[in-house]
Amino acid sequence: MPESIIKHTVMLDKKAREAIAKLEDEKFKLDQRIKEEAKTLKAELDQENEEKLAKAKLEYETDIETRKKKELAHFEKQLAYIKEQFEKNEDKWIEEIFEECVKA
């Protein structure tokens, strides 16, 4: 009887070690899979972020170019108006400045 208890205990210990080894192997495989999945997710997120940044950069560059053209057109319009006013009033303004200088 004691021999069968010892055999039974040894057999239970062996089964427990095998179960533990199997669980450790499964844990190792799960850890590896988690690392691979994390790496894949990171790569996907990095790619997605790069695409979003490229799109935002293009939108900002387009917006800046549009604003630049608009401001340049406004500047040219104002410059043309100032030139027109100068050409129209040049003689009058020179005369007024001269009169003011002579009075002083």
mmCIF file of N, CA and C in Angstrom:
data_model
loop_
_atom_site.group_PDB
_atom_site.id
_atom_site.type_symbol
_atom_site.label_atom_id
_atom_site.label_comp_id
_atom_site.label_asym_id
_atom_site.label_seq_id
_atom_site.Cartn_x
_atom_site.Cartn_y
_atom_site.Cartn_z
ATOM 1 N N MET A 1 0.798 -1.202 0.000
ATOM 2 C CA MET A 1 0.000 0.000 0.000
ATOM 3 C C MET A 1 0.841 1.267 0.000
ATOM 4 N N PRO A 2 1.890 1.374 0.856
ATOM 5 C CA PRO A 2 2.705 2.586 0.829
ATOM 6 C C PRO A 2 3.368 2.781 -0.517
ATOM 7 N N GLU A 3 3.701 1.651 -1.178
ATOM 8 C CA GLU A 3 4.337 1.770 -2.484
ATOM 9 C C GLU A 3 3.396 2.393 -3.494
ATOM 10 N N SER A 4 2.124 2.039 -3.468
ATOM 11 C CA SER A 4 1.163 2.598 -4.404
ATOM 12 C C SER A 4 0.898 4.078 -4.098
ATOM 13 N N ILE A 5 0.965 4.466 -2.834
ATOM 14 C CA ILE A 5 0.794 5.883 -2.476
ATOM 15 C C ILE A 5 1.976 6.677 -3.017
ATOM 16 N N ILE A 6 3.171 6.154 -2.884
ATOM 17 C CA ILE A 6 4.365 6.839 -3.383
ATOM 18 C C ILE A 6 4.309 6.925 -4.911
ATOM 19 N N LYS A 7 3.950 5.792 -5.558
ATOM 20 C CA LYS A 7 3.814 5.792 -7.017
ATOM 21 C C LYS A 7 2.768 6.817 -7.460
ATOM 22 N N HIS A 8 1.648 6.813 -6.761
ATOM 23 C CA HIS A 8 0.564 7.736 -7.077
ATOM 24 C C HIS A 8 1.024 9.189 -6.892
ATOM 25 N N THR A 9 1.764 9.454 -5.824
ATOM 26 C CA THR A 9 2.274 10.803 -5.557
ATOM 27 C C THR A 9 3.276 11.211 -6.626
ATOM 28 N N VAL A 10 4.148 10.298 -7.003
ATOM 29 C CA VAL A 10 5.135 10.586 -8.044
ATOM 30 C C VAL A 10 4.431 10.852 -9.370
ATOM 31 N N MET A 11 3.409 10.044 -9.667
ATOM 32 C CA MET A 11 2.664 10.226 -10.903
ATOM 33 C C MET A 11 1.920 11.570 -10.901
ATOM 34 N N LEU A 12 1.322 11.931 -9.764
ATOM 35 C CA LEU A 12 0.646 13.230 -9.650
ATOM 36 C C LEU A 12 1.649 14.378 -9.809
ATOM 37 N N ASP A 13 2.833 14.218 -9.227
ATOM 38 C CA ASP A 13 3.879 15.241 -9.346
ATOM 39 C C ASP A 13 4.313 15.385 -10.804
ATOM 40 N N LYS A 14 4.478 14.239 -11.488
ATOM 41 C CA LYS A 14 4.875 14.266 -12.899
ATOM 42 C C LYS A 14 3.816 14.973 -13.748
ATOM 43 N N LYS A 15 2.543 14.637 -13.509
ATOM 44 C CA LYS A 15 1.441 15.265 -14.258
ATOM 45 C C LYS A 15 1.394 16.771 -13.973
ATOM 46 N N ALA A 16 1.623 17.132 -12.714
ATOM 47 C CA ALA A 16 1.610 18.543 -12.343
ATOM 48 C C ALA A 16 2.754 19.282 -13.043
ATOM 49 N N ARG A 17 3.964 18.665 -13.097
ATOM 50 C CA ARG A 17 5.101 19.287 -13.771
ATOM 51 C C ARG A 17 4.831 19.438 -15.267
ATOM 52 N N GLU A 18 4.242 18.421 -15.858
ATOM 53 C CA GLU A 18 3.903 18.485 -17.280
ATOM 54 C C GLU A 18 2.880 19.592 -17.539
ATOM 55 N N ALA A 19 1.871 19.669 -16.646
ATOM 56 C CA ALA A 19 0.853 20.715 -16.800
ATOM 57 C C ALA A 19 1.489 22.097 -16.650
ATOM 58 N N ILE A 20 2.393 22.237 -15.681
ATOM 59 C CA ILE A 20 3.073 23.521 -15.467
ATOM 60 C C ILE A 20 3.943 23.855 -16.681
ATOM 61 N N ALA A 21 4.658 22.878 -17.200
ATOM 62 C CA ALA A 21 5.503 23.098 -18.381
ATOM 63 C C ALA A 21 4.657 23.518 -19.570
ATOM 64 N N LYS A 22 3.516 22.851 -19.735
ATOM 65 C CA LYS A 22 2.609 23.178 -20.830
ATOM 66 C C LYS A 22 2.079 24.605 -20.673
ATOM 67 N N LEU A 23 1.708 24.968 -19.454
ATOM 68 C CA LEU A 23 1.213 26.325 -19.188
ATOM 69 C C LEU A 23 2.302 27.373 -19.412
ATOM 70 N N GLU A 24 3.535 27.051 -18.993
ATOM 71 C CA GLU A 24 4.637 27.981 -19.223
ATOM 72 C C GLU A 24 4.900 28.166 -20.710
ATOM 73 N N ASP A 25 4.780 27.076 -21.470
ATOM 74 C CA ASP A 25 4.953 27.160 -22.923
ATOM 75 C C ASP A 25 3.851 28.022 -23.543
ATOM 76 N N GLU A 26 2.625 27.809 -23.109
ATOM 77 C CA GLU A 26 1.504 28.611 -23.595
ATOM 78 C C GLU A 26 1.691 30.087 -23.237
ATOM 79 N N LYS A 27 2.158 30.331 -22.012
ATOM 80 C CA LYS A 27 2.403 31.710 -21.580
ATOM 81 C C LYS A 27 3.468 32.358 -22.455
ATOM 82 N N PHE A 28 4.545 31.616 -22.735
ATOM 83 C CA PHE A 28 5.609 32.126 -23.584
ATOM 84 C C PHE A 28 5.070 32.465 -24.975
ATOM 85 N N LYS A 29 4.269 31.541 -25.528
ATOM 86 C CA LYS A 29 3.691 31.776 -26.854
ATOM 87 C C LYS A 29 2.760 32.990 -26.848
ATOM 88 N N LEU A 30 1.962 33.126 -25.787
ATOM 89 C CA LEU A 30 1.069 34.288 -25.677
ATOM 90 C C LEU A 30 1.876 35.578 -25.555
ATOM 91 N N ASP A 31 2.951 35.551 -24.769
ATOM 92 C CA ASP A 31 3.810 36.730 -24.644
ATOM 93 C C ASP A 31 4.382 37.123 -26.009
ATOM 94 N N GLN A 32 4.826 36.129 -26.769
ATOM 95 C CA GLN A 32 5.373 36.392 -28.100
ATOM 96 C C GLN A 32 4.302 36.974 -29.023
ATOM 97 N N ARG A 33 3.125 36.389 -28.943
ATOM 98 C CA ARG A 33 2.023 36.869 -29.790
ATOM 99 C C ARG A 33 1.645 38.304 -29.423
ATOM 100 N N ILE A 34 1.617 38.585 -28.119
ATOM 101 C CA ILE A 34 1.296 39.947 -27.667
ATOM 102 C C ILE A 34 2.342 40.928 -28.182
ATOM 103 N N LYS A 35 3.613 40.547 -28.109
ATOM 104 C CA LYS A 35 4.681 41.421 -28.612
ATOM 105 C C LYS A 35 4.526 41.672 -30.102
ATOM 106 N N GLU A 36 4.227 40.611 -30.857
ATOM 107 C CA GLU A 36 4.048 40.747 -32.303
ATOM 108 C C GLU A 36 2.844 41.626 -32.622
ATOM 109 N N GLU A 37 1.746 41.410 -31.907
ATOM 110 C CA GLU A 37 0.540 42.214 -32.139
ATOM 111 C C GLU A 37 0.786 43.675 -31.780
ATOM 112 N N ALA A 38 1.507 43.910 -30.677
ATOM 113 C CA ALA A 38 1.830 45.281 -30.266
ATOM 114 C C ALA A 38 2.689 45.959 -31.329
ATOM 115 N N LYS A 39 3.637 45.201 -31.866
ATOM 116 C CA LYS A 39 4.505 45.736 -32.909
ATOM 117 C C LYS A 39 3.693 46.077 -34.157
ATOM 118 N N THR A 40 2.786 45.186 -34.525
ATOM 119 C CA THR A 40 1.929 45.416 -35.684
ATOM 120 C C THR A 40 1.033 46.629 -35.471
ATOM 121 N N LEU A 41 0.418 46.716 -34.295
ATOM 122 C CA LEU A 41 -0.453 47.857 -33.996
ATOM 123 C C LEU A 41 0.328 49.166 -34.021
ATOM 124 N N LYS A 42 1.529 49.150 -33.457
ATOM 125 C CA LYS A 42 2.360 50.356 -33.456
ATOM 126 C C LYS A 42 2.673 50.781 -34.880
ATOM 127 N N ALA A 43 3.030 49.824 -35.720
ATOM 128 C CA ALA A 43 3.335 50.127 -37.120
ATOM 129 C C ALA A 43 2.112 50.710 -37.830
ATOM 130 N N GLU A 44 0.945 50.125 -37.585
ATOM 131 C CA GLU A 44 -0.289 50.625 -38.194
ATOM 132 C C GLU A 44 -0.597 52.036 -37.720
ATOM 133 N N LEU A 45 -0.456 52.269 -36.408
ATOM 134 C CA LEU A 45 -0.715 53.604 -35.868
ATOM 135 C C LEU A 45 0.293 54.623 -36.398
ATOM 136 N N ASP A 46 1.550 54.213 -36.492
ATOM 137 C CA ASP A 46 2.564 55.117 -37.050
ATOM 138 C C ASP A 46 2.223 55.485 -38.487
ATOM 139 N N GLN A 47 1.826 54.497 -39.273
ATOM 140 C CA GLN A 47 1.458 54.751 -40.665
ATOM 141 C C GLN A 47 0.249 55.680 -40.743
ATOM 142 N N GLU A 48 -0.744 55.410 -39.905
ATOM 143 C CA GLU A 48 -1.947 56.234 -39.879
ATOM 144 C C GLU A 48 -1.600 57.675 -39.495
ATOM 145 N N ASN A 49 -0.729 57.829 -38.496
ATOM 146 C CA ASN A 49 -0.326 59.171 -38.075
ATOM 147 C C ASN A 49 0.448 59.896 -39.169
ATOM 148 N N GLU A 50 1.317 59.170 -39.863
ATOM 149 C CA GLU A 50 2.062 59.778 -40.961
ATOM 150 C C GLU A 50 1.118 60.252 -42.061
ATOM 151 N N GLU A 51 0.112 59.453 -42.370
ATOM 152 C CA GLU A 51 -0.859 59.829 -43.396
ATOM 153 C C GLU A 51 -1.648 61.062 -42.958
ATOM 154 N N LYS A 52 -2.071 61.085 -41.691
ATOM 155 C CA LYS A 52 -2.806 62.245 -41.183
ATOM 156 C C LYS A 52 -1.944 63.501 -41.214
ATOM 157 N N LEU A 53 -0.676 63.352 -40.821
ATOM 158 C CA LEU A 53 0.231 64.502 -40.843
ATOM 159 C C LEU A 53 0.455 65.001 -42.270
ATOM 160 N N ALA A 54 0.628 64.078 -43.197
ATOM 161 C CA ALA A 54 0.833 64.467 -44.596
ATOM 162 C C ALA A 54 -0.398 65.194 -45.128
ATOM 163 N N LYS A 55 -1.572 64.691 -44.777
ATOM 164 C CA LYS A 55 -2.818 65.326 -45.227
ATOM 165 C C LYS A 55 -2.958 66.717 -44.608
ATOM 166 N N ALA A 56 -2.679 66.835 -43.312
ATOM 167 C CA ALA A 56 -2.780 68.130 -42.633
ATOM 168 C C ALA A 56 -1.769 69.112 -43.218
ATOM 169 N N LYS A 57 -0.558 68.633 -43.489
ATOM 170 C CA LYS A 57 0.477 69.495 -44.069
ATOM 171 C C LYS A 57 0.026 70.009 -45.427
ATOM 172 N N LEU A 58 -0.525 69.128 -46.244
ATOM 173 C CA LEU A 58 -1.002 69.532 -47.572
ATOM 174 C C LEU A 58 -2.124 70.556 -47.446
ATOM 175 N N GLU A 59 -3.054 70.329 -46.517
ATOM 176 C CA GLU A 59 -4.154 71.271 -46.314
ATOM 177 C C GLU A 59 -3.631 72.633 -45.875
ATOM 178 N N TYR A 60 -2.665 72.634 -44.932
ATOM 179 C CA TYR A 60 -2.106 73.903 -44.469
ATOM 180 C C TYR A 60 -1.338 74.614 -45.574
ATOM 181 N N GLU A 61 -0.581 73.863 -46.350
ATOM 182 C CA GLU A 61 0.163 74.477 -47.447
ATOM 183 C C GLU A 61 -0.794 75.073 -48.479
ATOM 184 N N THR A 62 -1.872 74.364 -48.770
ATOM 185 C CA THR A 62 -2.870 74.863 -49.707
ATOM 186 C C THR A 62 -3.522 76.126 -49.155
ATOM 187 N N ASP A 63 -3.864 76.087 -47.863
ATOM 188 C CA ASP A 63 -4.479 77.251 -47.217
ATOM 189 C C ASP A 63 -3.528 78.449 -47.231
ATOM 190 N N ILE A 64 -2.274 78.202 -46.936
ATOM 191 C CA ILE A 64 -1.287 79.285 -46.940
ATOM 192 C C ILE A 64 -1.145 79.868 -48.342
ATOM 193 N N GLU A 65 -1.098 79.014 -49.346
ATOM 194 C CA GLU A 65 -0.965 79.489 -50.728
ATOM 195 C C GLU A 65 -2.190 80.309 -51.137
ATOM 196 N N THR A 66 -3.366 79.857 -50.732
ATOM 197 C CA THR A 66 -4.594 80.588 -51.046
ATOM 198 C C THR A 66 -4.577 81.958 -50.380
ATOM 199 N N ARG A 67 -4.215 81.981 -49.095
ATOM 200 C CA ARG A 67 -4.138 83.258 -48.379
ATOM 201 C C ARG A 67 -3.089 84.177 -48.989
ATOM 202 N N LYS A 68 -1.962 83.593 -49.388
ATOM 203 C CA LYS A 68 -0.887 84.378 -49.987
ATOM 204 C C LYS A 68 -1.391 85.053 -51.260
ATOM 205 N N LYS A 69 -2.059 84.288 -52.113
ATOM 206 C CA LYS A 69 -2.585 84.843 -53.360
ATOM 207 C C LYS A 69 -3.605 85.938 -53.080
ATOM 208 N N LYS A 70 -4.466 85.698 -52.099
ATOM 209 C CA LYS A 70 -5.491 86.680 -51.746
ATOM 210 C C LYS A 70 -4.851 87.974 -51.232
ATOM 211 N N GLU A 71 -3.870 87.843 -50.351
ATOM 212 C CA GLU A 71 -3.203 89.019 -49.795
ATOM 213 C C GLU A 71 -2.404 89.761 -50.861
ATOM 214 N N LEU A 72 -1.774 89.014 -51.753
ATOM 215 C CA LEU A 72 -1.023 89.639 -52.834
ATOM 216 C C LEU A 72 -1.956 90.421 -53.755
ATOM 217 N N ALA A 73 -3.100 89.852 -54.066
ATOM 218 C CA ALA A 73 -4.083 90.547 -54.906
ATOM 219 C C ALA A 73 -4.568 91.814 -54.205
ATOM 220 N N HIS A 74 -4.809 91.718 -52.903
ATOM 221 C CA HIS A 74 -5.251 92.891 -52.135
ATOM 222 C C HIS A 74 -4.147 93.959 -52.127
ATOM 223 N N PHE A 75 -2.902 93.520 -51.922
ATOM 224 C CA PHE A 75 -1.776 94.451 -51.920
ATOM 225 C C PHE A 75 -1.645 95.151 -53.270
ATOM 226 N N GLU A 76 -1.730 94.383 -54.340
ATOM 227 C CA GLU A 76 -1.593 94.960 -55.679
ATOM 228 C C GLU A 76 -2.724 95.947 -55.971
ATOM 229 N N LYS A 77 -3.914 95.625 -55.503
ATOM 230 C CA LYS A 77 -5.050 96.530 -55.691
ATOM 231 C C LYS A 77 -4.816 97.834 -54.926
ATOM 232 N N GLN A 78 -4.359 97.725 -53.686
ATOM 233 C CA GLN A 78 -4.089 98.918 -52.888
ATOM 234 C C GLN A 78 -2.941 99.728 -53.486
ATOM 235 N N LEU A 79 -1.917 99.048 -53.964
ATOM 236 C CA LEU A 79 -0.784 99.723 -54.575
ATOM 237 C C LEU A 79 -1.227 100.477 -55.828
ATOM 238 N N ALA A 80 -2.058 99.853 -56.631
ATOM 239 C CA ALA A 80 -2.569 100.502 -57.841
ATOM 240 C C ALA A 80 -3.386 101.734 -57.465
ATOM 241 N N TYR A 81 -4.197 101.631 -56.410
ATOM 242 C CA TYR A 81 -4.999 102.773 -55.957
ATOM 243 C C TYR A 81 -4.096 103.917 -55.488
ATOM 244 N N ILE A 82 -3.060 103.578 -54.720
ATOM 245 C CA ILE A 82 -2.143 104.613 -54.224
ATOM 246 C C ILE A 82 -1.410 105.275 -55.390
ATOM 247 N N LYS A 83 -0.956 104.481 -56.351
ATOM 248 C CA LYS A 83 -0.283 105.039 -57.521
ATOM 249 C C LYS A 83 -1.221 105.967 -58.285
ATOM 250 N N GLU A 84 -2.456 105.536 -58.436
ATOM 251 C CA GLU A 84 -3.453 106.344 -59.152
ATOM 252 C C GLU A 84 -3.675 107.678 -58.442
ATOM 253 N N GLN A 85 -3.815 107.587 -57.121
ATOM 254 C CA GLN A 85 -4.025 108.821 -56.346
ATOM 255 C C GLN A 85 -2.806 109.747 -56.452
ATOM 256 N N PHE A 86 -1.617 109.158 -56.415
ATOM 257 C CA PHE A 86 -0.407 109.967 -56.514
ATOM 258 C C PHE A 86 -0.333 110.655 -57.872
ATOM 259 N N GLU A 87 -0.558 109.863 -58.924
ATOM 260 C CA GLU A 87 -0.504 110.444 -60.267
ATOM 261 C C GLU A 87 -1.560 111.520 -60.458
ATOM 262 N N LYS A 88 -2.710 111.298 -59.891
ATOM 263 C CA LYS A 88 -3.830 112.238 -60.016
ATOM 264 C C LYS A 88 -3.562 113.532 -59.237
ATOM 265 N N ASN A 89 -2.923 113.421 -58.077
ATOM 266 C CA ASN A 89 -2.776 114.572 -57.193
ATOM 267 C C ASN A 89 -1.338 115.053 -57.024
ATOM 268 N N GLU A 90 -0.427 114.508 -57.764
ATOM 269 C CA GLU A 90 0.991 114.825 -57.576
ATOM 270 C C GLU A 90 1.246 116.329 -57.635
ATOM 271 N N ASP A 91 0.811 116.962 -58.688
ATOM 272 C CA ASP A 91 1.075 118.401 -58.849
ATOM 273 C C ASP A 91 0.417 119.206 -57.738
ATOM 274 N N LYS A 92 -0.800 118.839 -57.407
ATOM 275 C CA LYS A 92 -1.534 119.553 -56.347
ATOM 276 C C LYS A 92 -0.808 119.409 -55.012
ATOM 277 N N TRP A 93 -0.370 118.204 -54.698
ATOM 278 C CA TRP A 93 0.303 117.966 -53.413
ATOM 279 C C TRP A 93 1.650 118.700 -53.350
ATOM 280 N N ILE A 94 2.373 118.690 -54.479
ATOM 281 C CA ILE A 94 3.645 119.410 -54.509
ATOM 282 C C ILE A 94 3.406 120.895 -54.276
ATOM 283 N N GLU A 95 2.399 121.410 -54.919
ATOM 284 C CA GLU A 95 2.056 122.829 -54.750
ATOM 285 C C GLU A 95 1.678 123.134 -53.305
ATOM 286 N N GLU A 96 0.867 122.259 -52.678
ATOM 287 C CA GLU A 96 0.447 122.458 -51.286
ATOM 288 C C GLU A 96 1.654 122.389 -50.348
ATOM 289 N N ILE A 97 2.539 121.461 -50.584
ATOM 290 C CA ILE A 97 3.732 121.340 -49.745
ATOM 291 C C ILE A 97 4.610 122.575 -49.919
ATOM 292 N N PHE A 98 4.766 123.009 -51.155
ATOM 293 C CA PHE A 98 5.555 124.203 -51.406
ATOM 294 C C PHE A 98 4.963 125.423 -50.733
ATOM 295 N N GLU A 99 3.669 125.602 -50.815
ATOM 296 C CA GLU A 99 2.976 126.736 -50.167
ATOM 297 C C GLU A 99 3.165 126.708 -48.656
ATOM 298 N N GLU A 100 3.057 125.508 -48.062
ATOM 299 C CA GLU A 100 3.226 125.389 -46.621
ATOM 300 C C GLU A 100 4.667 125.728 -46.218
ATOM 301 N N CYS A 101 5.613 125.310 -47.041
ATOM 302 C CA CYS A 101 7.024 125.593 -46.736
ATOM 303 C C CYS A 101 7.315 127.084 -46.869
ATOM 304 N N VAL A 102 6.716 127.740 -47.853
ATOM 305 C CA VAL A 102 6.947 129.175 -48.091
ATOM 306 C C VAL A 102 6.318 129.977 -46.966
ATOM 307 N N LYS A 103 5.157 129.568 -46.479
ATOM 308 C CA LYS A 103 4.477 130.283 -45.388
ATOM 309 C C LYS A 103 5.292 130.228 -44.110
ATOM 310 N N ALA A 104 5.976 129.194 -43.893
ATOM 311 C CA ALA A 104 6.711 129.006 -42.638
ATOM 312 C C ALA A 104 7.935 129.811 -42.593
#
